[in-house]
Coordinates of C-alpha atoms and ligand atoms in Angstrom, one line a residue:
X18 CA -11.9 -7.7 11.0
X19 CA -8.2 -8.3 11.9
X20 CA -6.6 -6.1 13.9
X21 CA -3.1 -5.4 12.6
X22 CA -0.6 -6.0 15.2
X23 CA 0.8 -2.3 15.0
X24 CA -2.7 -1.7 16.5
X25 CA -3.0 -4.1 19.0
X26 CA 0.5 -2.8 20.5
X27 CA -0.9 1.0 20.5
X28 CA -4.4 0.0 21.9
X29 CA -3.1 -2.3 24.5
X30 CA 0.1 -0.2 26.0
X31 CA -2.3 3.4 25.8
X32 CA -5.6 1.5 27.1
X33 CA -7.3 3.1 23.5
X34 CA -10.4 0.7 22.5
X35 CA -10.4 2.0 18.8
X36 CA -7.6 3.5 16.9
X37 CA -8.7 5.6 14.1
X38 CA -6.5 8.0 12.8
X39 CA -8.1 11.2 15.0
X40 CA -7.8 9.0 18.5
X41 CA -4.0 8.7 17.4
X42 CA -3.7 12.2 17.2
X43 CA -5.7 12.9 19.9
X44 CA -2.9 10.4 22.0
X45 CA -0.2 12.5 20.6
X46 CA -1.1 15.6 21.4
X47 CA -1.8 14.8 25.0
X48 CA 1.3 13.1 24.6
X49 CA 3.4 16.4 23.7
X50 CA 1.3 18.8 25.5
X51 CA 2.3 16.6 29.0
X52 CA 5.8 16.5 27.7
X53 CA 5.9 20.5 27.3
X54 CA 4.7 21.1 30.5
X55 CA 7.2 18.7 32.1
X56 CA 10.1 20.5 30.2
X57 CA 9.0 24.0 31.9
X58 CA 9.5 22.1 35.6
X59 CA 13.1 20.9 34.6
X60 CA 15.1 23.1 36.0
X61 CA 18.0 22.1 33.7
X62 CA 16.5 21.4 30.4
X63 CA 17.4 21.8 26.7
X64 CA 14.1 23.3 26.0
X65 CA 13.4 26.2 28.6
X66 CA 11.7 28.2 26.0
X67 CA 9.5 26.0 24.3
X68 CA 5.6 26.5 25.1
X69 CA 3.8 24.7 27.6
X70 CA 1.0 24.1 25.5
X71 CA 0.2 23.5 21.7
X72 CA -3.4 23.6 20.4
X73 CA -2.8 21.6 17.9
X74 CA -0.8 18.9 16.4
X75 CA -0.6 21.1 13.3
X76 CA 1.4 23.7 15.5
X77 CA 4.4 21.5 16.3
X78 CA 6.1 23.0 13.1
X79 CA 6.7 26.3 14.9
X80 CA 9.1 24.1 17.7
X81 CA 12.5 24.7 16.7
X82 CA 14.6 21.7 15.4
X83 CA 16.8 19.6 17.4
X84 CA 20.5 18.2 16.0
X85 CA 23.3 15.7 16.6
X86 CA 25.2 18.7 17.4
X87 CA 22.7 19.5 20.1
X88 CA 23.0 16.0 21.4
X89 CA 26.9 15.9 21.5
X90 CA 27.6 19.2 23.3
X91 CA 24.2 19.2 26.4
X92 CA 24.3 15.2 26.9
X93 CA 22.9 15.7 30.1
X94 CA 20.5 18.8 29.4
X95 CA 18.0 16.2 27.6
X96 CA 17.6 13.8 30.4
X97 CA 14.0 14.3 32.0
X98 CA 14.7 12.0 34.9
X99 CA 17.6 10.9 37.3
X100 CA 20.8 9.1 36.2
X101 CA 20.0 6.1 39.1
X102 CA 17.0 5.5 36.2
X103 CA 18.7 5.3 33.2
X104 CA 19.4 1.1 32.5
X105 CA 21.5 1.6 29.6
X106 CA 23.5 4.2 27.3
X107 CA 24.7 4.3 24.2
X108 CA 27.5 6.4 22.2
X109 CA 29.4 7.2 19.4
X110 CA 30.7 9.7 17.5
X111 CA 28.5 12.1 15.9
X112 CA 29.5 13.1 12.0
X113 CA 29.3 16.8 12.8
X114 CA 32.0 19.2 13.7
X115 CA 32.4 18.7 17.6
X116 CA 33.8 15.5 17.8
X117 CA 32.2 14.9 20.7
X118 CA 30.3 11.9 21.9
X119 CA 26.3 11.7 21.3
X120 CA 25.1 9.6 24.6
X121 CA 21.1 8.2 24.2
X122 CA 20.1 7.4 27.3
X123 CA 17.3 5.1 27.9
X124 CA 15.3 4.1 31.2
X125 CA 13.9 0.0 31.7
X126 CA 10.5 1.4 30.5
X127 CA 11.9 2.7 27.3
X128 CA 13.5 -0.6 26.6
X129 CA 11.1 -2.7 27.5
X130 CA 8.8 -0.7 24.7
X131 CA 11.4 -1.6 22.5
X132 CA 10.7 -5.2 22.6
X133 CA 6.4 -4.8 22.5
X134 CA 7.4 -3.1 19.2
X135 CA 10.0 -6.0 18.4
X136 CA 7.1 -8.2 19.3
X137 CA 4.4 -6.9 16.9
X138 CA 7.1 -6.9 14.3
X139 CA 8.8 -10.1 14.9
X140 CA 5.2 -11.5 15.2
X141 CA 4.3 -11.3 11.9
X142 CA 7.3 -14.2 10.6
X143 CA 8.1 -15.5 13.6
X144 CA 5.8 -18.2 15.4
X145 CA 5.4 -20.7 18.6
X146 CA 8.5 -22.8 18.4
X147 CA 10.1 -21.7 15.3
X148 CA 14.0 -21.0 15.7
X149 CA 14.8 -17.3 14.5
X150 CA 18.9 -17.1 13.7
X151 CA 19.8 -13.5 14.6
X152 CA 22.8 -12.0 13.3
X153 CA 23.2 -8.8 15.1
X154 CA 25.5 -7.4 17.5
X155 CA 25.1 -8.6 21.0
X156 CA 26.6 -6.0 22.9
X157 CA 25.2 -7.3 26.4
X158 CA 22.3 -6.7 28.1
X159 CA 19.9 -4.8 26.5
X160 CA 21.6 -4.6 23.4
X161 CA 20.3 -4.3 19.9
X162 CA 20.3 -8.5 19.9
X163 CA 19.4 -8.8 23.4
X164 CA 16.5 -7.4 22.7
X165 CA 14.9 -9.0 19.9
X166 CA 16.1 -12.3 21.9
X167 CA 14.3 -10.9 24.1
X168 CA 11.0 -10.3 21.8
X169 CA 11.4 -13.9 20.3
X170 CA 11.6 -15.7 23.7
X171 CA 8.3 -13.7 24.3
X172 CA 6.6 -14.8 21.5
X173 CA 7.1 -18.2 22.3
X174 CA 9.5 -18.7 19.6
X175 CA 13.7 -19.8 19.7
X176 CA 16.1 -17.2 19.4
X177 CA 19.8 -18.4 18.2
X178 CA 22.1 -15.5 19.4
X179 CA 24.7 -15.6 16.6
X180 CA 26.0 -12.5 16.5
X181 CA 27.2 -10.3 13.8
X182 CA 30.7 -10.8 13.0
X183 CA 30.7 -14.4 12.2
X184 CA 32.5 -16.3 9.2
X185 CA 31.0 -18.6 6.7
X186 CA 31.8 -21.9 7.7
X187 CA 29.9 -21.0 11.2
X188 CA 26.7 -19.8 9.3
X189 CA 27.0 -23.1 7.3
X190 CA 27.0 -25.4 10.7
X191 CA 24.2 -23.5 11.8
X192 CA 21.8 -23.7 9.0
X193 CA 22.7 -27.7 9.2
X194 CA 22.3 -27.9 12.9
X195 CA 20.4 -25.4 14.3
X196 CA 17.7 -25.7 11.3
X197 CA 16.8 -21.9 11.7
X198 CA 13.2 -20.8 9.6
X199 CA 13.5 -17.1 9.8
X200 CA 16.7 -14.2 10.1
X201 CA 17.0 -11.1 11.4
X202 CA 20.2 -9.1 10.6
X203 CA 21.6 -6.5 8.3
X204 CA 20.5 -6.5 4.6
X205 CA 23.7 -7.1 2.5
X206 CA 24.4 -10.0 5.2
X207 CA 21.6 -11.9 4.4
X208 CA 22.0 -11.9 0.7
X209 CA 25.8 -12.8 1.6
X210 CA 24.7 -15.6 3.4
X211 CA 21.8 -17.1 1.7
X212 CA 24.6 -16.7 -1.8
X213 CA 27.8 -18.2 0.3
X214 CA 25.8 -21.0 2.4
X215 CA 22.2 -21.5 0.4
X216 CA 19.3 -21.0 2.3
X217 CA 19.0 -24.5 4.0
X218 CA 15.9 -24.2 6.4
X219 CA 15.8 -20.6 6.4
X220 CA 12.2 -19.5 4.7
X221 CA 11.6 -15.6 6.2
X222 CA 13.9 -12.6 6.8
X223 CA 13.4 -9.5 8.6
X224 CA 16.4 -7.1 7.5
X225 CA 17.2 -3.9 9.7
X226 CA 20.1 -1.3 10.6
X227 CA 21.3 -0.4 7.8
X228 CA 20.1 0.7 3.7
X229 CA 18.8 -2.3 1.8
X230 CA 19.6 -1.2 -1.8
X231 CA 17.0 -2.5 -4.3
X232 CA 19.1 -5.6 -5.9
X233 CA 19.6 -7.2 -2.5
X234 CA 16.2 -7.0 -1.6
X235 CA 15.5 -8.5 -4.9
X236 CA 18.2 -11.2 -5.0
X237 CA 17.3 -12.3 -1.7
X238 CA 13.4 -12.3 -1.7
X239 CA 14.3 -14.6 -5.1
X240 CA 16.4 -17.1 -3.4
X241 CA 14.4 -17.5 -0.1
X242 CA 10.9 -17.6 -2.2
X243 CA 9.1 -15.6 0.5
X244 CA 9.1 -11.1 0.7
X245 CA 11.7 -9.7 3.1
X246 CA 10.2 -7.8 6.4
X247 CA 12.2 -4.9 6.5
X248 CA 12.3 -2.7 9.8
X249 CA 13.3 0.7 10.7
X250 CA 15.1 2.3 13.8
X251 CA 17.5 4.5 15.2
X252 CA 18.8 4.7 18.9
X253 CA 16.8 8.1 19.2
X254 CA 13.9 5.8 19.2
X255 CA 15.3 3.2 21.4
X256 CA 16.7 1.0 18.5
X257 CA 13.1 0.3 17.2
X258 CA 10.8 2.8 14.8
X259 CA 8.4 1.1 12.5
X260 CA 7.5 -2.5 11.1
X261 CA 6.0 -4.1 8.3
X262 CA 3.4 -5.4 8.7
X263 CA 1.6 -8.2 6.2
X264 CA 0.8 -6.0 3.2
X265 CA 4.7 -5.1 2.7
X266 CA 3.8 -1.7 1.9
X267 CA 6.1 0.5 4.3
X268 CA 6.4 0.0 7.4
X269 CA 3.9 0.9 10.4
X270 CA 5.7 4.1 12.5
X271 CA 5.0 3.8 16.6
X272 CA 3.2 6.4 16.8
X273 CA 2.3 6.1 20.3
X274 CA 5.5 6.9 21.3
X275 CA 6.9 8.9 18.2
X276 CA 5.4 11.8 15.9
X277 CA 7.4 11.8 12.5
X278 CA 7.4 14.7 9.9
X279 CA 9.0 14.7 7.0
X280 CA 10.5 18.5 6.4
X281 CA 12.5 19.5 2.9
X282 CA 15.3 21.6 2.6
X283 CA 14.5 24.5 4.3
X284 CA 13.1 22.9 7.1
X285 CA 9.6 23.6 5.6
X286 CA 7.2 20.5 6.6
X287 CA 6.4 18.3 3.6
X288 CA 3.1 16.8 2.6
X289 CA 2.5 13.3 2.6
X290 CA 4.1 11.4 -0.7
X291 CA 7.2 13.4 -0.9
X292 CA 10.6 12.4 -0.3
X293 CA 12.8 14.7 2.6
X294 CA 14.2 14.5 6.1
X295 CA 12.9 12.3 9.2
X296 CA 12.0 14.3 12.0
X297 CA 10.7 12.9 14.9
X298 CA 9.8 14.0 18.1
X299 CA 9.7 11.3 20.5
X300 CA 6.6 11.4 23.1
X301 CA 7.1 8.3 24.3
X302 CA 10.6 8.0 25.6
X303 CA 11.2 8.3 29.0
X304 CA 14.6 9.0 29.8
X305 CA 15.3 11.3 26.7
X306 CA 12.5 12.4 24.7
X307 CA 13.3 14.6 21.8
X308 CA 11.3 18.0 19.9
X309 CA 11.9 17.4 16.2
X310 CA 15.2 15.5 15.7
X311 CA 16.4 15.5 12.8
X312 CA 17.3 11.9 12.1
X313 CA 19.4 12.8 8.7
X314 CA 17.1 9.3 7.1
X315 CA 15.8 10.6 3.6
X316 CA 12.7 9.0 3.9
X317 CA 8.6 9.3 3.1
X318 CA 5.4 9.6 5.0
X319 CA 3.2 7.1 2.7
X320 CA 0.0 8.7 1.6
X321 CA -2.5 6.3 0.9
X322 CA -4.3 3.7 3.9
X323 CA -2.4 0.0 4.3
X324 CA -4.1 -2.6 2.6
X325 CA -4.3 -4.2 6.5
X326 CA -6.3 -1.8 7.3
X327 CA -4.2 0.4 10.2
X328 CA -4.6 3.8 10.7
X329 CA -0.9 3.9 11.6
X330 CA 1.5 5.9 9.3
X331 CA 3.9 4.4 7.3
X332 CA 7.6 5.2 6.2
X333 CA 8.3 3.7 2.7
X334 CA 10.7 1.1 3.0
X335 CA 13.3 3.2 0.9
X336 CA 14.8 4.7 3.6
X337 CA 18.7 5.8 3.3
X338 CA 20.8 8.8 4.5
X339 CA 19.8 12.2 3.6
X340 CA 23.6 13.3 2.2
X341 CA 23.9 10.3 -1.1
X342 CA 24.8 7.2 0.2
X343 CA 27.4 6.0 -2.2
X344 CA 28.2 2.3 -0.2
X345 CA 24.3 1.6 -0.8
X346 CA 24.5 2.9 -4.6
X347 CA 27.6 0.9 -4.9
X348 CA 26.2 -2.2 -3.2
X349 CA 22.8 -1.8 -5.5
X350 CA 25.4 -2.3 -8.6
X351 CA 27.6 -5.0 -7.1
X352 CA 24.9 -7.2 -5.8
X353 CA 23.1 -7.5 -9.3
X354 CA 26.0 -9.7 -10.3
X355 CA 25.1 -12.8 -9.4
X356 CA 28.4 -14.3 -7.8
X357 CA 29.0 -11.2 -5.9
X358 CA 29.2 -13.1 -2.1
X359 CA 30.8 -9.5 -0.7
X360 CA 32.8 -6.7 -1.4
X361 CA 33.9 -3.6 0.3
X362 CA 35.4 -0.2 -0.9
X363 CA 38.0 1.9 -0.2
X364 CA 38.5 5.2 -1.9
X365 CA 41.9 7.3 -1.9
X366 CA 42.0 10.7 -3.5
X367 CA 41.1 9.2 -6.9
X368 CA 41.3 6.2 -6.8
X369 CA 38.4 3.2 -5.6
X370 CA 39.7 -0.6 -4.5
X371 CA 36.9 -2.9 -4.4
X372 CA 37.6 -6.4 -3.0
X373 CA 35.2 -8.9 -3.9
X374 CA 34.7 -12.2 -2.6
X375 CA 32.9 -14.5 -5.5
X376 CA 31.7 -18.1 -6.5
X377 CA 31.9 -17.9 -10.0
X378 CA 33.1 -16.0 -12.6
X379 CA 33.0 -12.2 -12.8
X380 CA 33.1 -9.9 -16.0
X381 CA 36.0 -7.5 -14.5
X382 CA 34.4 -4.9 -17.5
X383 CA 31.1 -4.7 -16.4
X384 CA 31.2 -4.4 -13.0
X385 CA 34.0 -1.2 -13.3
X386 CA 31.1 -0.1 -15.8
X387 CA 28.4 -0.5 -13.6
X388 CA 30.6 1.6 -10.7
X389 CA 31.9 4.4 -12.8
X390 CA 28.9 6.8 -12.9
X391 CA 29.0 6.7 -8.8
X392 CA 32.5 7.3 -8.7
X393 CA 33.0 9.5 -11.6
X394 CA 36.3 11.1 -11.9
X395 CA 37.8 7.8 -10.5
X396 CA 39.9 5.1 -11.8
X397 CA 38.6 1.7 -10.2
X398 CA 40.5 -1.3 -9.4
X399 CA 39.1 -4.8 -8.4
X400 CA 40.4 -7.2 -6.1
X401 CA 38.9 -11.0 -6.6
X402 CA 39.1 -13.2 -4.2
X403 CA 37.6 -17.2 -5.3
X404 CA 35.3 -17.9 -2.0
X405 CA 36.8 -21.4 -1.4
X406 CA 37.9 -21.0 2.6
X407 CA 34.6 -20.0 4.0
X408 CA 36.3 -18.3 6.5
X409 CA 36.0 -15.4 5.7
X410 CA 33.4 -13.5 8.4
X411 CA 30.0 -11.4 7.3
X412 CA 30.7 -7.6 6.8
X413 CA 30.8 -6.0 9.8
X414 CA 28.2 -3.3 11.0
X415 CA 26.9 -0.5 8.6
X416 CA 28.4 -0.3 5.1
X417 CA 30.9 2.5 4.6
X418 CA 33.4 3.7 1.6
X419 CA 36.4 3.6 3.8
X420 CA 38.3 6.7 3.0
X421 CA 42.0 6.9 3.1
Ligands
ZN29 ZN1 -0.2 -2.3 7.2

C-alpha cells in the first residue's frame, strides 16, 4: 500500500515504523508529558502551574487556554530556550485590546520542520524539474516564500520567487517566459490571475494564507481543469499546519508536532464533525511551544478516515475566522460574476465602496443585490474600472473591509 506523504514525514522525523492512529497518540503524549516537565524547570515560564504529568491525552482539556493577549503582554515568558537560538521572529499587531506586539519566535529546527511539512505538501503537485511560480511575500530569509523555495529546491523541482505584490503585465511575461506548471499563493490571487492573464502553462495550484471562499475555489479549479491543494497555517505553527493530500478531502494536520481540538463557545471540547474554534497546543516547536492556543480559525476535526488511507487528522478545508468574515462572504458573491478580475471594500459608517477591476460587462443591479444581505443596513456604491493597463498589481496580503 502507499504510504501517504503526511505519513512518511511523521514516521521518518519521529523514527515511528507504523503510524496508526494509537502510536500517534502515544507520540503526543510523550510529546506533552516532556513538554510539561520542561515548563516546571523554567524558571521564567508562562506556565508555572501547569502539571508535570498528564495520564492521558483525554486530560489535556483541564489545561487552561492560552490567547493573543497572553502572547502580546509575556513575549518573552513563552520562550523555552535562549534568545542566541532563536533564527527568526515575527510580529504584528494583535486584534485584542493591548495594542501590543505578538512576537513568535522560532529556532532553525522549527523552521527547518517547516519546510519537511512544505515538502510532503508541495510533493504531491510539484515534481523533478517542474517550475512552481510562487506568489508570496518574500520577506527574507526564512520567510513565508523562502521557505517553500526552499521545499521546492528540495524536491528537485524550480522555484520562481515572484513575490506577492506584483502587477499584471509581470504575471503575463512570466507565464510566457518562465512557463510555470503549478502556483502557490493566496486564493483570490490566483483566480485574479488565471481571469486577468489566462492560465498559460499553469496546470496545478496550491492556495494558502488566507480564506478561499467557495466561488473562487470553484472558478479556479474550472479554468485550470485540475482540483486546487489548499493548505493551512498560522505563525503559531511555524507558518505551516496541515496539507492536502491526494483525496482533497481536508487537509492532513502535523500532528507530530501539533495536537488540535476543536472547543465551542464555552470553551467546552467539541466532538469530531462539528464546526468551533482551533486550538492547538504545539508539541513540537522548539523555541515557543504553546498549551491550547486559541487560533480564532472556525474550523472542523473531520470525522471519517481519508480515502489515502492516513491515520492523520484532518481539518476541513473550510477554514475562516471564528468572528464572520465579511471580505470572504463578500469575495464568495463578487467572484461568482464572471468578469470580476478584483475588487476591494471599504466601509464608512453606512456606507460600502467597492472598486472593481473587470473584463467585460458587469450588471451594476445584481452585484449590489448579491452584497446587500452582508452589508444590510448599507447603501453600496460601485466603482468600475475596464482592466485594459494591466498594471494594476495582485491584492495585497489578507483580504480586509477597510474601515474608515
Ligand atoms: Zn488523505
Amino acid at each position: 500500500m502507499n504510504v501517504s506523504r503526511i505519513d512518511e514525514m511523521i514516521m521518518r522525523l519521529e523514527g515511528l515504523d507504523s503510524l496508526e492512529r494509537q502510536d500517534i497518540e502515544e507520540l503526543q503524549l510523550k510529546k506533552l508529558n516532556a513538554l510539561l516537565m520542561r515548563f516546571k524547570e523554567l524558571p521564567h515560564t508562562f506556565y508555572p502551574d501547569l502539571p508535570a504529568h498528564l495520564e492521558s491525552l483525554s486530560d489535556l482539556c483541564k489545561l487552561p487556554f492560552t490567547t493573543d493577549e497572553d502572547l502580546a503582554c509575556n513575549p518573552g515568558s513563552f520562550l523555552t530556550g535562549s534568545q542566541s537560538e532563536i533564527e527568526r521572529v515575527l510580529s504584528d499587531a494583535t486584534s485584542g485590546t493591548t495594542g501590543s506586539q505578538k512576537r513568535v519566535f522560532y529556532t532553525a529546527k522549527d523552521l527547518e520542520n517547516t519546510v519537511e511539512l512544505f515538502k510532503a505538501g508541495l510533493g504531491e503537485l510539484v515534481f523533478p524539474g517542474s517550475r512552481t511560480m510562487i506568489c508570496m511575500p518574500f520577506s527574507g530569509p526564512n520567510g513565508l516564500g523562502d521557505l517553500i523555495a526552499k521545499a521546492i529546491e528540495a524536491l528537485g523541482a524550480v522555484p520562481l520567487k515572484i513575490g506577492s505584490y506584483v502587477n499584471y503585465s509581470e504575471l503575463a511575461r512570466v507565464l510566457e517566459r518562465e512557463n510555470p506548471d503549478t502556483f502557490v499563493g493566496f486564493p483570490t490571487n490566483l483566480l485574479s490571475l488565471l481571469r486577468a492573464c489566462g492560465k498559460g502553462s499553469l496546470k496545478r495550484a496550491l492556495v494558502s494564507a488566507d480564506a478561499c471562499p467557495g466561488s473562487v475555489t470553484d472558478a479556479s479549479e474550472d479554468i485550470l481543469g485540475t482540483a486546487l491543494f489548499p493548505h493551512y497555517g498560522s505563525r503559531e505553527m511555524a507558518l505551516g499546519g496541515a496539507i492536502c493530500c491526494p483525496a482533497h478531502e481536508g487537509m492532513h494536520l502535523r500532528e507530530n508536532h501539533c495536537i488540535a481540538e476543536i472547543v465551542g463557545e464555552n470553551g467546552e471540547v467539541l466532538p469530531r464533525g462539528e464546526y468551533g474554534e482551533l486550538v492547538i497546543t504545539t508539541i513540537g516547536m522548539q523555541a515557543m511551544p504553546l498549551i491550547r492556543y486559541r487560533t480564532g480559525d472556525r474550523a472542523v476535526i473531520l470525522k471519517d478516515p481519508c480515502p489515502c488511507g492516513s491515520s492523520v487528522l484532518r481539518l476541513g478545508a473550510d477554514i475562516s475566522r471564528l468572528n464572520e468574515d465579511k471580505a470572504a462572504l463578500a469575495d464568495n458573491e463578487m467572484f461568482k460574476f464572471s468578469s470580476v478580475i478584483d475588487c476591494s471594500y471599504k466601509l464608512e459608517e453606512h456606507a460600502l465602496s467597492v472598486d472593481i477591476i473587470h473584463n467585460g460587462p458587469i450588471d451594476r443591479t445584481a452585484v449590489i443585490s448579491s452584497l446587500s444581505p452582508i452589508f444590510p443596513d448599507c447603501e453600496i456604491t460601485l466603482d468600475l474600472t475596464g482592466f485594459s493597463s494591466a498594471l494594476y498589481p495582485l491584492y495585497k496580503g489578507k483580504r480586509i473591509i477597510m474601515q474608515e
